[in-house]
Short mmCIF file of C-alpha atoms and ligand atoms in Angstrom, two decimals:
data_model
loop_
_atom_site.label_atom_id
_atom_site.label_comp_id
_atom_site.label_asym_id
_atom_site.label_seq_id
_atom_site.Cartn_x
_atom_site.Cartn_y
_atom_site.Cartn_z
CA MET A 240 10.27 15.38 8.89
CA GLY A 241 7.83 15.08 11.65
CA VAL A 242 7.42 13.78 15.67
CA TRP A 243 4.12 12.52 16.72
CA LYS A 244 3.08 11.88 20.47
CA VAL A 245 1.30 9.74 21.57
CA SER A 246 0.38 9.49 25.62
CA GLY A 247 -1.13 6.10 25.64
CA GLY A 248 -3.70 4.30 28.04
CA ARG A 249 -7.10 5.88 26.38
CA LYS A 250 -9.86 3.85 25.05
CA LEU A 251 -10.82 4.35 21.33
CA TYR A 252 -14.63 4.83 20.89
CA GLY A 253 -16.71 5.45 18.03
CA ASP A 254 -16.93 5.38 13.57
CA ILE A 255 -14.60 6.01 10.86
CA ARG A 256 -15.02 6.40 7.06
CA ILE A 257 -11.75 4.42 5.64
CA GLN A 258 -9.84 6.13 3.30
CA GLY A 259 -9.05 5.65 -0.38
CA SER A 260 -6.62 3.02 -1.17
CA LYS A 261 -2.89 3.67 -1.68
CA ASN A 262 -1.69 0.61 -3.38
CA ALA A 263 -5.15 1.52 -5.65
CA VAL A 264 -4.75 4.62 -6.84
CA LEU A 265 -1.15 5.10 -7.65
CA PRO A 266 -1.56 2.57 -10.29
CA ILE A 267 -4.68 3.91 -11.50
CA MET A 268 -3.48 7.22 -11.92
CA ALA A 269 -0.14 6.02 -14.10
CA ALA A 270 -2.87 4.09 -16.38
CA ALA A 271 -4.80 7.42 -16.48
CA ILE A 272 -2.29 7.99 -19.52
CA ILE A 273 -3.08 4.73 -21.52
CA ALA A 274 -5.86 6.66 -23.58
CA GLY A 275 -5.05 9.88 -23.79
CA CYS A 276 -8.14 11.29 -22.35
CA GLU A 277 -10.03 13.20 -19.39
CA THR A 278 -9.86 11.03 -16.06
CA GLU A 279 -11.88 11.99 -12.84
CA LEU A 280 -10.63 9.99 -9.44
CA LEU A 281 -13.16 10.03 -6.71
CA ASN A 282 -12.14 9.08 -2.84
CA CYS A 283 -7.95 9.77 -3.78
CA PRO A 284 -6.65 10.16 0.24
CA GLN A 285 -4.39 12.48 0.06
CA LEU A 286 -0.94 11.20 0.90
CA SER A 287 2.54 11.94 -0.53
CA ASP A 288 2.61 9.51 -2.62
CA VAL A 289 -0.14 10.39 -4.49
CA GLU A 290 1.72 13.95 -5.17
CA ALA A 291 4.33 12.62 -6.16
CA ALA A 292 2.41 10.82 -8.77
CA MET A 293 0.78 14.17 -9.22
CA ALA A 294 3.81 15.57 -9.41
CA ILE A 295 5.56 12.59 -12.26
CA LEU A 296 1.91 12.62 -14.41
CA ARG A 297 2.65 16.81 -14.87
CA HIS A 298 6.36 16.06 -16.02
CA LEU A 299 4.84 14.01 -18.25
CA GLY A 300 2.90 16.57 -19.92
CA CYS A 301 0.01 15.73 -18.63
CA LYS A 302 -2.53 18.10 -16.22
CA ALA A 303 -3.11 16.96 -12.80
CA GLU A 304 -5.33 18.66 -10.09
CA ARG A 305 -6.70 17.87 -6.41
CA ASP A 306 -9.76 19.45 -5.64
CA GLY A 307 -10.64 17.56 -2.08
CA ASP A 308 -10.70 13.48 -2.32
CA THR A 309 -11.08 14.09 -6.72
CA VAL A 310 -7.82 14.12 -8.31
CA SER A 311 -8.32 14.93 -12.15
CA ILE A 312 -5.84 14.49 -14.76
CA ASP A 313 -6.12 15.51 -18.68
CA SER A 314 -3.72 12.70 -20.51
CA ARG A 315 -3.89 14.27 -24.19
CA GLY A 316 -1.52 16.41 -23.86
CA MET A 317 1.36 14.00 -22.47
CA ASN A 318 4.72 14.86 -24.59
CA ARG A 319 7.24 13.29 -22.60
CA THR A 320 8.52 9.63 -21.99
CA ASP A 321 10.74 10.30 -19.03
CA ILE A 322 10.85 9.96 -15.12
CA PRO A 323 14.09 11.27 -13.68
CA HIS A 324 15.48 10.47 -11.06
CA ASP A 325 14.30 12.68 -7.80
CA LEU A 326 10.95 11.29 -9.30
CA MET A 327 11.52 7.65 -8.75
CA ARG A 328 12.64 8.37 -5.82
CA GLU A 329 9.85 10.18 -4.44
CA MET A 330 7.80 7.07 -5.25
CA ARG A 331 8.23 3.59 -4.31
CA SER A 332 5.52 2.28 -7.07
CA SER A 333 6.59 4.44 -9.34
CA VAL A 334 7.96 1.72 -11.55
CA ILE A 335 4.58 0.89 -12.31
CA PHE A 336 4.34 4.01 -14.54
CA LEU A 337 7.10 1.98 -16.99
CA GLY A 338 4.02 0.04 -18.77
CA ALA A 339 1.49 2.52 -18.56
CA ILE A 340 4.29 4.50 -20.92
CA LEU A 341 5.02 2.23 -23.23
CA ALA A 342 1.44 1.29 -23.95
CA ARG A 343 0.98 5.03 -24.78
CA ALA A 344 4.52 5.75 -26.45
CA HIS A 345 6.15 2.89 -27.23
CA LYS A 346 9.19 4.35 -25.52
CA ALA A 347 10.19 5.03 -22.48
CA GLU A 348 13.55 6.23 -19.81
CA LEU A 349 13.61 5.58 -16.04
CA SER A 350 16.01 5.59 -13.50
CA TYR A 351 16.42 2.49 -11.90
CA PRO A 352 13.84 2.03 -8.81
CA GLY A 353 16.61 0.63 -6.41
CA GLY A 354 15.77 -1.65 -2.86
CA CYS A 355 13.91 0.00 0.05
CA GLU A 356 14.05 0.03 3.96
CA LEU A 357 11.77 -3.07 3.47
CA GLY A 358 15.13 -4.48 1.38
CA ALA A 359 16.00 -5.49 -2.08
CA ARG A 360 12.83 -4.60 -4.87
CA PRO A 361 13.78 -6.32 -7.73
CA ILE A 362 11.77 -5.87 -10.94
CA ASP A 363 13.25 -8.30 -12.91
CA LEU A 364 9.21 -9.77 -12.98
CA HIS A 365 8.55 -6.66 -14.18
CA LEU A 366 10.88 -6.56 -17.21
CA GLU A 367 10.94 -9.77 -18.00
CA ALA A 368 7.06 -10.10 -18.90
CA LEU A 369 7.34 -6.44 -20.45
CA ARG A 370 10.34 -8.07 -22.65
CA THR A 371 7.89 -10.98 -23.81
CA LEU A 372 5.80 -8.46 -25.01
CA GLY A 373 8.05 -7.18 -27.07
CA ALA A 374 9.63 -3.98 -25.43
CA ASP A 375 13.72 -3.84 -25.94
CA ILE A 376 15.23 -2.87 -23.16
CA SER A 377 18.58 -2.00 -22.06
CA GLU A 378 19.94 -0.70 -17.97
CA GLN A 379 23.37 0.94 -18.08
CA GLY A 380 23.91 3.21 -15.34
CA GLY A 381 21.06 3.45 -13.22
CA SER A 382 18.52 3.62 -15.77
CA LEU A 383 16.00 1.97 -18.07
CA ASN A 384 15.92 3.07 -21.25
CA CYS A 385 12.96 0.82 -23.04
CA ARG A 386 11.60 0.80 -26.54
CA ASP A 387 9.25 -1.64 -28.56
CA THR A 388 8.17 -1.20 -32.41
CA GLY A 389 4.60 -3.05 -31.22
CA LEU A 390 3.98 -4.98 -28.68
CA LYS A 391 2.17 -7.82 -29.20
CA GLY A 392 0.14 -9.54 -26.75
CA ALA A 393 1.61 -13.03 -25.07
CA ARG A 394 1.16 -15.89 -22.34
CA ILE A 395 2.90 -14.87 -19.53
CA ASN A 396 3.30 -17.04 -16.54
CA LEU A 397 4.75 -14.95 -13.45
CA ALA A 398 7.23 -16.86 -11.28
CA PHE A 399 5.82 -15.09 -7.85
CA PRO A 400 2.18 -13.41 -8.44
CA SER A 401 3.72 -9.46 -7.95
CA VAL A 402 1.11 -7.13 -7.40
CA GLY A 403 3.21 -4.81 -9.20
CA ALA A 404 4.27 -7.35 -12.06
CA THR A 405 0.79 -8.21 -12.70
CA GLU A 406 0.42 -4.48 -12.69
CA ASN A 407 2.41 -3.24 -15.30
CA VAL A 408 1.82 -6.14 -18.03
CA MET A 409 -2.27 -5.08 -17.51
CA LEU A 410 -1.02 -1.94 -18.54
CA ALA A 411 1.14 -2.20 -21.13
CA ALA A 412 -0.48 -5.44 -22.08
CA CYS A 413 -3.43 -2.22 -23.12
CA GLY A 414 -0.65 -1.26 -25.94
CA ALA A 415 -0.39 -4.59 -27.38
CA ALA A 416 -2.12 -5.82 -30.70
CA GLY A 417 -3.65 -9.43 -29.83
CA GLU A 418 -4.44 -11.28 -26.57
CA THR A 419 -2.42 -11.71 -23.47
CA VAL A 420 -2.47 -13.55 -20.89
CA ILE A 421 -1.08 -13.35 -17.50
CA THR A 422 -0.90 -16.46 -15.25
CA ASN A 423 -0.09 -17.04 -11.87
CA ALA A 424 -1.46 -13.54 -11.88
CA ALA A 425 -1.61 -11.78 -7.98
CA LYS A 426 -5.56 -11.40 -6.94
CA GLU A 427 -5.21 -8.58 -4.50
CA PRO A 428 -7.92 -6.11 -4.23
CA GLU A 429 -6.53 -3.34 -5.67
CA ILE A 430 -5.62 -5.43 -8.87
CA ILE A 431 -9.82 -5.84 -9.28
CA ASP A 432 -10.34 -2.01 -8.67
CA LEU A 433 -7.26 -1.26 -11.88
CA ALA A 434 -9.08 -3.71 -13.67
CA GLU A 435 -12.24 -1.90 -13.56
CA PHE A 436 -10.67 1.56 -14.02
CA LEU A 437 -8.65 -0.24 -17.05
CA ARG A 438 -12.19 -1.43 -18.48
CA LYS A 439 -13.90 2.03 -18.31
CA LEU A 440 -10.49 3.51 -20.04
CA GLY A 441 -11.90 1.11 -23.27
CA ALA A 442 -9.75 -1.91 -21.89
CA SER A 443 -11.46 -5.54 -22.92
CA ILE A 444 -10.20 -7.13 -19.47
CA SER A 445 -11.60 -10.40 -17.94
CA GLY A 446 -9.91 -12.42 -14.55
CA GLU A 447 -9.09 -9.97 -12.69
CA GLY A 448 -9.23 -11.56 -8.49
CA THR A 449 -8.53 -15.03 -10.25
CA SER A 450 -5.08 -16.19 -11.15
CA THR A 451 -5.12 -15.51 -14.92
CA ILE A 452 -6.00 -12.80 -16.36
CA THR A 453 -6.97 -11.79 -20.22
CA ILE A 454 -6.10 -8.86 -21.29
CA SER A 455 -7.71 -8.60 -25.23
CA GLY A 456 -8.19 -5.39 -26.82
CA PHE A 457 -8.05 -1.74 -25.91
CA THR A 458 -10.64 1.13 -27.38
CA PRO A 459 -10.07 4.35 -25.60
CA LYS A 460 -12.61 6.47 -24.61
CA GLU A 461 -12.47 10.67 -24.05
CA ALA A 462 -13.42 11.09 -20.41
CA VAL A 463 -13.33 8.42 -17.75
CA GLY A 464 -14.62 9.03 -13.74
CA HIS A 465 -13.75 5.89 -11.00
CA ARG A 466 -13.83 6.07 -7.60
CA VAL A 467 -11.34 4.36 -5.65
CA MET A 468 -11.32 1.49 -3.63
CA THR A 469 -11.26 2.39 0.18
CA ASP A 470 -8.20 1.07 1.92
CA ARG A 471 -7.33 -2.62 2.92
CA ILE A 472 -4.19 -1.75 5.24
CA VAL A 473 -5.64 1.29 6.55
CA SER A 474 -8.87 -0.69 7.77
CA ALA A 475 -6.74 -3.01 9.18
CA THR A 476 -4.84 -0.59 11.32
CA ALA A 477 -7.92 0.80 12.62
CA LEU A 478 -8.61 -2.94 13.78
CA CYS A 479 -5.61 -3.12 15.21
CA CYS A 480 -5.58 0.35 17.09
CA THR A 481 -8.52 -0.73 18.54
CA ALA A 482 -7.49 -4.26 19.47
CA ALA A 483 -4.02 -2.26 21.22
CA ALA A 484 -6.10 -0.03 23.24
CA GLY A 485 -8.95 -0.84 23.62
CA GLY A 486 -12.54 0.48 23.25
CA SER A 487 -14.66 -0.19 20.38
CA VAL A 488 -14.75 1.18 16.88
CA THR A 489 -17.59 1.00 13.84
CA LEU A 490 -15.27 1.15 9.98
CA LYS A 491 -17.49 2.44 7.63
CA GLY A 492 -18.09 2.14 4.07
CA VAL A 493 -14.83 -0.90 3.58
CA VAL A 494 -15.29 -4.35 1.71
CA PRO A 495 -14.49 -6.62 4.98
CA ALA A 496 -13.72 -9.78 2.79
CA TYR A 497 -10.78 -7.26 1.57
CA PHE A 498 -9.09 -7.93 5.05
CA GLU A 499 -10.50 -11.06 6.85
CA THR A 500 -6.97 -12.66 7.98
CA VAL A 501 -6.69 -9.49 10.13
CA THR A 502 -10.40 -8.91 11.36
CA ALA A 503 -9.95 -13.24 12.03
CA ALA A 504 -6.82 -13.23 13.57
CA LEU A 505 -8.28 -10.34 16.47
CA GLU A 506 -11.06 -12.38 16.48
CA ALA A 507 -9.06 -15.33 17.62
CA MET A 508 -7.18 -12.51 20.17
CA GLY A 509 -10.27 -12.38 21.65
CA CYS A 510 -11.96 -9.11 20.15
CA GLU A 511 -15.89 -8.79 20.15
CA ILE A 512 -16.39 -8.28 16.07
CA GLU A 513 -19.35 -7.15 13.80
CA ARG A 514 -19.43 -7.98 10.60
CA LYS A 515 -22.15 -6.34 8.24
CA THR A 516 -21.97 -5.83 4.11
CA ASN A 517 -20.43 -2.52 4.37
CA SER A 518 -19.08 -2.22 8.05
CA VAL A 519 -16.12 -3.93 10.64
CA LYS A 520 -17.80 -3.00 14.17
CA ILE A 521 -14.40 -4.06 16.72
CA THR A 522 -14.69 -4.20 20.71
CA SER A 523 -11.67 -4.94 22.69
CA GLU A 524 -11.11 -4.71 26.18
CA GLY A 525 -7.91 -4.93 25.74
CA LYS A 526 -6.97 -7.89 27.77
CA LEU A 527 -6.07 -10.52 24.04
CA HIS A 528 -4.61 -13.45 24.22
CA ALA A 529 -1.94 -14.88 21.48
CA PRO A 530 -3.76 -16.03 17.96
CA ARG A 531 -1.96 -18.81 16.46
CA PRO A 532 1.09 -18.18 14.27
CA ILE A 533 0.72 -15.47 11.41
CA VAL A 534 2.36 -16.37 8.30
CA THR A 535 2.24 -13.73 5.33
CA ARG A 536 1.60 -14.63 2.17
CA PRO A 537 0.42 -13.32 -1.62
CA TYR A 538 -3.98 -12.71 -1.45
CA PRO A 539 -6.08 -13.83 0.27
CA GLY A 540 -2.92 -15.21 2.48
CA PHE A 541 -2.81 -12.88 5.94
CA PRO A 542 -0.84 -9.09 4.01
CA THR A 543 2.53 -8.40 4.83
CA ASP A 544 1.82 -5.32 5.00
CA ALA A 545 -0.49 -5.97 8.38
CA GLN A 546 2.53 -7.92 9.72
CA PRO A 547 3.98 -4.69 11.79
CA LEU A 548 0.18 -3.40 12.81
CA LEU A 549 -1.39 -6.65 14.10
CA MET A 550 2.45 -7.48 15.55
CA ALA A 551 1.73 -3.90 17.76
CA ALA A 552 -1.85 -5.32 18.67
CA SER A 553 -0.12 -8.71 20.24
CA LEU A 554 2.64 -7.32 22.38
CA LYS A 555 0.42 -7.30 25.43
CA ALA A 556 -1.83 -10.56 24.39
CA ALA A 557 -1.30 -13.54 26.82
CA GLY A 558 0.62 -16.33 25.41
CA THR A 559 3.03 -16.56 22.24
CA THR A 560 2.65 -15.12 19.22
CA VAL A 561 5.10 -16.64 15.94
CA PHE A 562 5.75 -14.25 13.30
CA THR A 563 6.63 -15.63 9.54
CA GLU A 564 7.35 -13.17 7.06
CA ASN A 565 7.29 -14.49 3.81
CA ILE A 566 7.30 -11.34 1.31
CA PHE A 567 9.79 -9.00 2.01
CA GLU A 568 13.64 -10.22 3.58
CA ASN A 569 13.60 -6.80 5.74
CA ARG A 570 10.62 -6.10 7.50
CA TYR A 571 11.31 -6.87 11.08
CA ARG A 572 12.58 -3.11 11.81
CA HIS A 573 10.45 -1.65 13.39
CA VAL A 574 10.86 -4.54 16.35
CA ALA A 575 14.00 -2.85 17.74
CA GLU A 576 11.97 0.11 18.46
CA LEU A 577 9.10 -1.97 19.26
CA THR A 578 10.82 -3.40 22.28
CA ARG A 579 11.60 0.24 23.44
CA LEU A 580 8.38 -0.10 25.09
CA GLY A 581 9.16 -3.12 26.81
CA ALA A 582 8.10 -5.54 24.10
CA ASP A 583 9.63 -9.42 24.13
CA ILE A 584 10.75 -10.38 20.55
CA SER A 585 13.15 -11.91 18.85
CA VAL A 586 13.39 -12.41 15.58
CA VAL A 587 15.78 -15.39 14.10
CA GLY A 588 15.52 -14.85 10.62
CA ARG A 589 11.85 -15.01 8.72
CA VAL A 590 10.42 -15.85 12.30
CA ALA A 591 9.63 -13.45 14.65
CA VAL A 592 8.14 -14.78 18.15
CA VAL A 593 6.31 -13.00 20.87
CA THR A 594 5.96 -13.23 24.08
CA GLY A 595 3.20 -11.36 25.80
CA VAL A 596 4.44 -8.45 28.75
CA ASN A 597 1.46 -6.89 31.12
CA GLU A 598 2.56 -3.40 30.19
CA LEU A 599 4.24 -1.72 27.42
CA PHE A 600 5.90 2.05 28.59
CA GLY A 601 5.84 5.53 26.57
CA ALA A 602 9.49 6.37 25.34
CA PRO A 603 11.16 7.22 21.88
CA VAL A 604 11.13 6.02 19.16
CA THR A 605 11.68 6.22 15.25
CA ALA A 606 9.69 5.23 12.67
CA THR A 607 11.60 2.94 9.90
CA ASP A 608 9.24 2.69 6.51
CA LEU A 609 5.53 3.12 6.72
CA ARG A 610 4.03 0.12 8.35
CA GLY A 611 6.24 -0.10 10.81
CA GLY A 612 6.03 3.83 12.10
CA ALA A 613 1.90 2.99 11.73
CA ALA A 614 2.95 -0.18 13.98
CA LEU A 615 4.77 2.16 16.95
CA ILE A 616 2.12 4.20 16.59
CA THR A 617 -0.82 1.57 17.68
CA ALA A 618 1.79 -0.33 20.17
CA ALA A 619 1.94 3.91 21.62
CA LEU A 620 -2.10 3.59 22.28
CA GLY A 621 -1.83 0.84 24.43
CA ALA A 622 1.27 1.67 25.98
CA LYS A 623 1.52 3.66 29.73
CA GLY A 624 2.71 7.47 29.11
CA LEU A 625 4.54 9.46 25.74
CA THR A 626 5.95 7.56 23.40
CA THR A 627 7.35 10.18 20.95
CA VAL A 628 7.57 9.55 17.27
CA TYR A 629 10.61 10.46 15.19
CA ASP A 630 9.58 9.95 11.06
CA THR A 631 11.26 11.66 8.34
CA GLY A 632 7.87 11.22 6.34
CA HIS A 633 6.96 7.32 6.23
CA ILE A 634 3.79 7.28 7.73
CA VAL A 635 2.11 10.14 6.04
CA ARG A 636 3.27 8.27 2.73
CA GLY A 637 0.71 6.19 3.66
CA TYR A 638 -1.93 7.65 6.05
CA ASP A 639 -4.61 10.89 5.26
CA ASP A 640 -5.03 13.26 8.86
CA PHE A 641 -3.75 9.42 10.42
CA ASP A 642 -3.23 11.86 14.05
CA LYS A 643 -7.28 13.68 14.17
CA THR A 644 -9.10 10.16 13.06
CA LEU A 645 -6.96 8.43 16.34
CA LEU A 646 -8.30 12.27 18.14
CA ASN A 647 -11.61 12.39 16.79
CA LEU A 648 -11.87 8.48 18.95
CA GLY A 649 -10.80 9.85 21.67
CA ALA A 650 -6.96 9.02 21.70
CA ASP A 651 -4.23 11.44 23.14
CA ILE A 652 -1.72 12.36 19.59
CA SER A 653 -0.33 14.85 18.07
CA PHE A 654 1.14 15.61 15.14
CA ASP A 655 4.22 18.47 14.35
CA PRO A 656 5.24 17.55 10.79
CA GLU A 657 7.24 20.77 10.92
CA THR A 658 9.96 19.83 13.95
CA LEU A 659 13.32 19.23 12.72
CA ALA A 660 13.86 15.71 14.33
CA SER A 661 17.91 15.76 14.29
CA VAL A 662 17.88 12.09 16.10
CA VAL A 663 16.36 10.64 13.30
C1 LIG B 93 3.52 -6.17 -1.87
C2 LIG B 93 2.83 -7.26 -1.19
C3 LIG B 93 1.42 -6.24 -1.80
C4 LIG B 93 1.63 -4.90 -0.70
C5 LIG B 93 2.18 -3.81 -1.66
C6 LIG B 93 2.76 -3.19 -0.40
C7 LIG B 93 2.22 -9.16 -1.72
C8 LIG B 93 2.70 -10.64 -2.41
N1 LIG B 93 2.77 -7.75 -2.46
O1 LIG B 93 3.56 -5.46 -3.42
O2 LIG B 93 0.33 -6.89 -1.06
O3 LIG B 93 0.10 -3.72 -1.20
O4 LIG B 93 3.91 -4.77 -1.11
O5 LIG B 93 3.70 -2.80 0.84
O6 LIG B 93 2.65 -9.37 -0.58
N2 LIG B 93 9.62 -9.81 -6.40
C9 LIG B 93 10.52 -10.13 -7.28
N3 LIG B 93 10.93 -9.69 -8.53
C10 LIG B 93 10.22 -8.61 -9.00
C11 LIG B 93 9.07 -7.91 -8.25
C12 LIG B 93 8.85 -8.95 -7.01
O7 LIG B 93 11.35 -10.69 -6.70
O8 LIG B 93 9.93 -8.51 -10.13
C13 LIG B 93 9.69 -10.07 -4.80
C14 LIG B 93 9.79 -9.13 -3.76
O9 LIG B 93 10.91 -8.75 -3.84
C15 LIG B 93 8.54 -9.44 -2.91
C16 LIG B 93 7.60 -9.99 -3.45
O10 LIG B 93 8.12 -10.92 -4.78
O11 LIG B 93 9.76 -10.81 -2.63
C17 LIG B 93 6.77 -9.51 -3.87
O12 LIG B 93 6.67 -8.33 -5.12
P1 LIG B 93 6.01 -7.48 -5.11
O13 LIG B 93 4.11 -8.77 -4.88
O14 LIG B 93 5.73 -7.32 -6.43
O15 LIG B 93 5.60 -6.04 -4.41
P2 LIG B 93 4.62 -5.03 -3.97
O16 LIG B 93 4.05 -5.01 -5.72
O17 LIG B 93 5.10 -4.12 -3.66
#
């Protein structure tokens, strides 16, 4: 529970090093149980979701410790196969432990993850695929009971290239005899990072980053080290914040290709972009114009996670910006909050139309979800006066020291994590 205060109107200048990726580190932490070995993960962001994953690992009987940005996991002593409801609820992507626990122990009991603020989060594709590998899964009373009498490799064609389902199958397939081929697999960069980690762990795996991934064997190693990739959505956030506030910021230690759709949209809006092998520099005069329609799609399309952020950067852009959200059914909850700042946005179904306004004005607003919350801060940086963002803990799920990073770039921002925000 916390309160963010942003006084807009200050331009951002400087260099930032982007944190490790939340969406990469969480499945990698789940994968760390498969081999029953010691794992050292570098570049782990300090986020509440990572703490939640560490709590799950400890519950399972593993050791999980943090020292700065390094998380050490020892899964040799894993002695449980269940994840209780309160731990499942803490972290949206906890269902990713299902494939990993099955691969290691051949049985798992998890509570059903349920929906979230982005709408229903079905896991039918995960379960169907795990059943194809030989898992017997019963769903009753909000819990999933799974066991297998030996997982067997299979051909799995995903009806949709779901990131979570692809990851769950990759993990379970490490405990299966024979070859597993996933077709219509997700191609997101986080899948590539997971495959690289699984390879170090002992998996024979190929095809990651394409729509066909093959896992053909697993010979466990005793100790593994891995550096987690940098976060492409945090990179997109930094670009959008600079676009909205104006100024010039260089993102260091990044893979520019991983968030190119966002960079290209900002360039089309009038920002100046300088791409190098491991850095991207953005310069914004603060006067932007609307880009071509933004349509969210699986990677390499425009990421759904960056939709609220680019919307926040487009609020004062001259002309009309059209967004189509194709991934999640309920991903415009930030719109009502952005309009409190003076934005002109209309939503019909999956389409949101932003008509650029001359000015935004600070106001009290409420973070509705992780990226929606970050979008409010992005917009507030370009608004006149004080914006207060009330947040029940969404933003700290995905951003490590967001306030300090922006403060170092010259923003007027503070975060009080303790304030009891009774209005939320
Ligand atoms: C999604 C994003 C991912 C992002 C993550 C965090 C896509 C394709 N995926 O991954 O890039 O990092 O959110 O915000 O943009 N679905 C089903 N049944 C399933 C699984 C998924 O119907 O079993 C549907 C979902 O309802 C949703 C879509 O598939 O409409 C995307 O799901 P999925 O890729 O699995 O979501 P995440 O793994 O959360």
